[in-house]
mmCIF file of C-alpha atoms in Angstrom:
data_model
loop_
_atom_site.group_PDB
_atom_site.id
_atom_site.type_symbol
_atom_site.label_atom_id
_atom_site.label_comp_id
_atom_site.label_asym_id
_atom_site.label_seq_id
_atom_site.Cartn_x
_atom_site.Cartn_y
_atom_site.Cartn_z
ATOM 1 C CA MET A 9 -19.881 -4.005 -9.842
ATOM 2 C CA ALA A 10 -16.923 -1.775 -10.662
ATOM 3 C CA LEU A 11 -15.091 -2.154 -13.964
ATOM 4 C CA PRO A 12 -11.518 -3.544 -13.756
ATOM 5 C CA HIS A 13 -8.688 -1.159 -12.915
ATOM 6 C CA PRO A 14 -6.584 -0.323 -14.838
ATOM 7 C CA PRO A 15 -7.595 0.709 -17.532
ATOM 8 C CA ASN A 16 -10.759 2.070 -15.876
ATOM 9 C CA PRO A 17 -10.643 4.624 -13.062
ATOM 10 C CA TYR A 18 -9.933 3.118 -9.666
ATOM 11 C CA SER A 19 -13.256 2.912 -7.853
ATOM 12 C CA GLY A 20 -11.754 2.454 -4.397
ATOM 13 C CA LEU A 21 -10.577 6.042 -3.954
ATOM 14 C CA PRO A 22 -12.493 8.354 -1.632
ATOM 15 C CA ARG A 23 -14.961 10.739 -3.299
ATOM 16 C CA ASP A 24 -12.865 13.783 -2.314
ATOM 17 C CA THR A 25 -9.706 12.487 -4.022
ATOM 18 C CA THR A 26 -8.013 15.286 -5.946
ATOM 19 C CA PRO A 27 -7.204 14.982 -9.678
ATOM 20 C CA GLU A 28 -3.498 14.936 -8.760
ATOM 21 C CA GLU A 29 -4.033 12.004 -6.399
ATOM 22 C CA MET A 30 -6.074 10.194 -9.056
ATOM 23 C CA ASP A 31 -3.144 10.561 -11.459
ATOM 24 C CA LEU A 32 -0.976 8.573 -9.051
ATOM 25 C CA TYR A 33 -3.325 5.596 -9.380
ATOM 26 C CA SER A 34 -4.041 5.920 -13.097
ATOM 27 C CA ALA A 35 -2.738 3.341 -15.583
ATOM 28 C CA GLY A 36 0.045 5.740 -16.613
ATOM 29 C CA GLY A 37 0.848 6.892 -13.087
ATOM 30 C CA PRO A 38 4.007 6.109 -11.131
ATOM 31 C CA TYR A 39 2.353 3.343 -9.118
ATOM 32 C CA TRP A 40 1.906 1.344 -12.320
ATOM 33 C CA TRP A 41 5.173 2.295 -14.065
ATOM 34 C CA ARG A 42 7.045 -0.820 -15.222
ATOM 35 C CA GLY A 43 10.087 0.799 -16.818
ATOM 36 C CA LEU A 44 12.710 -0.619 -14.468
ATOM 37 C CA ALA A 45 11.212 -4.100 -14.677
ATOM 38 C CA GLU A 46 12.112 -4.096 -18.360
ATOM 39 C CA VAL A 47 15.791 -3.183 -17.798
ATOM 40 C CA LYS A 48 18.024 -6.243 -18.085
ATOM 41 C CA ASP A 49 21.156 -4.671 -16.560
ATOM 42 C CA ASP A 50 21.062 -4.532 -12.742
ATOM 43 C CA GLN A 51 23.798 -1.881 -12.704
ATOM 44 C CA VAL A 52 21.544 0.483 -14.672
ATOM 45 C CA VAL A 53 18.736 -0.014 -12.149
ATOM 46 C CA CYS A 54 21.079 0.483 -9.185
ATOM 47 C CA GLN A 55 22.512 3.684 -10.692
ATOM 48 C CA TRP A 56 18.999 5.002 -11.290
ATOM 49 C CA ALA A 57 18.069 4.223 -7.673
ATOM 50 C CA GLU A 58 21.177 6.004 -6.350
ATOM 51 C CA GLU A 59 20.380 9.108 -8.407
ATOM 52 C CA LEU A 60 16.753 9.066 -7.292
ATOM 53 C CA LYS A 61 17.714 8.700 -3.625
ATOM 54 C CA GLU A 62 20.004 11.714 -3.909
ATOM 55 C CA LYS A 63 17.347 13.837 -5.652
ATOM 56 C CA LEU A 64 14.693 12.915 -3.089
ATOM 57 C CA GLY A 65 17.003 13.131 -0.079
ATOM 58 C CA VAL A 66 16.084 9.645 1.135
ATOM 59 C CA ARG A 67 18.094 6.626 2.254
ATOM 60 C CA ARG A 68 16.142 3.902 0.459
ATOM 61 C CA ILE A 69 14.055 3.300 -2.644
ATOM 62 C CA VAL A 70 11.649 0.369 -2.600
ATOM 63 C CA GLY A 71 10.474 -1.325 -5.768
ATOM 64 C CA VAL A 72 7.654 -3.813 -5.522
ATOM 65 C CA SER A 73 6.232 -6.353 -7.872
ATOM 66 C CA ILE A 74 3.003 -8.081 -6.930
ATOM 67 C CA VAL A 75 2.986 -11.732 -7.836
ATOM 68 C CA ASN A 76 -0.245 -13.679 -8.077
ATOM 69 C CA VAL A 77 0.749 -16.855 -6.223
ATOM 70 C CA TRP A 78 -2.546 -18.606 -7.007
ATOM 71 C CA LEU A 79 -2.038 -18.008 -10.727
ATOM 72 C CA ILE A 80 1.510 -19.392 -10.633
ATOM 73 C CA LYS A 81 0.493 -22.465 -8.612
ATOM 74 C CA ASN A 82 -2.475 -23.260 -10.862
ATOM 75 C CA HIS A 83 -1.188 -22.237 -14.261
ATOM 76 C CA GLY A 84 2.589 -22.484 -13.854
#
């Protein structure tokens, strides 16, 4: 059985995954970054998103937080 991820390497990646791709999924990678979740001021987050959209040349930025519904229902 695979060790939990993070902090251990993600075992679900294909064997030919590059080191750069592995960095995306690492505990310190952008997929796990929680910086904006800790910002209390919505205007700061919105300004950051506007700047990022401009730098990337995109129309939208999507932020996602995964909620464990079972945990909330059973442990409030």
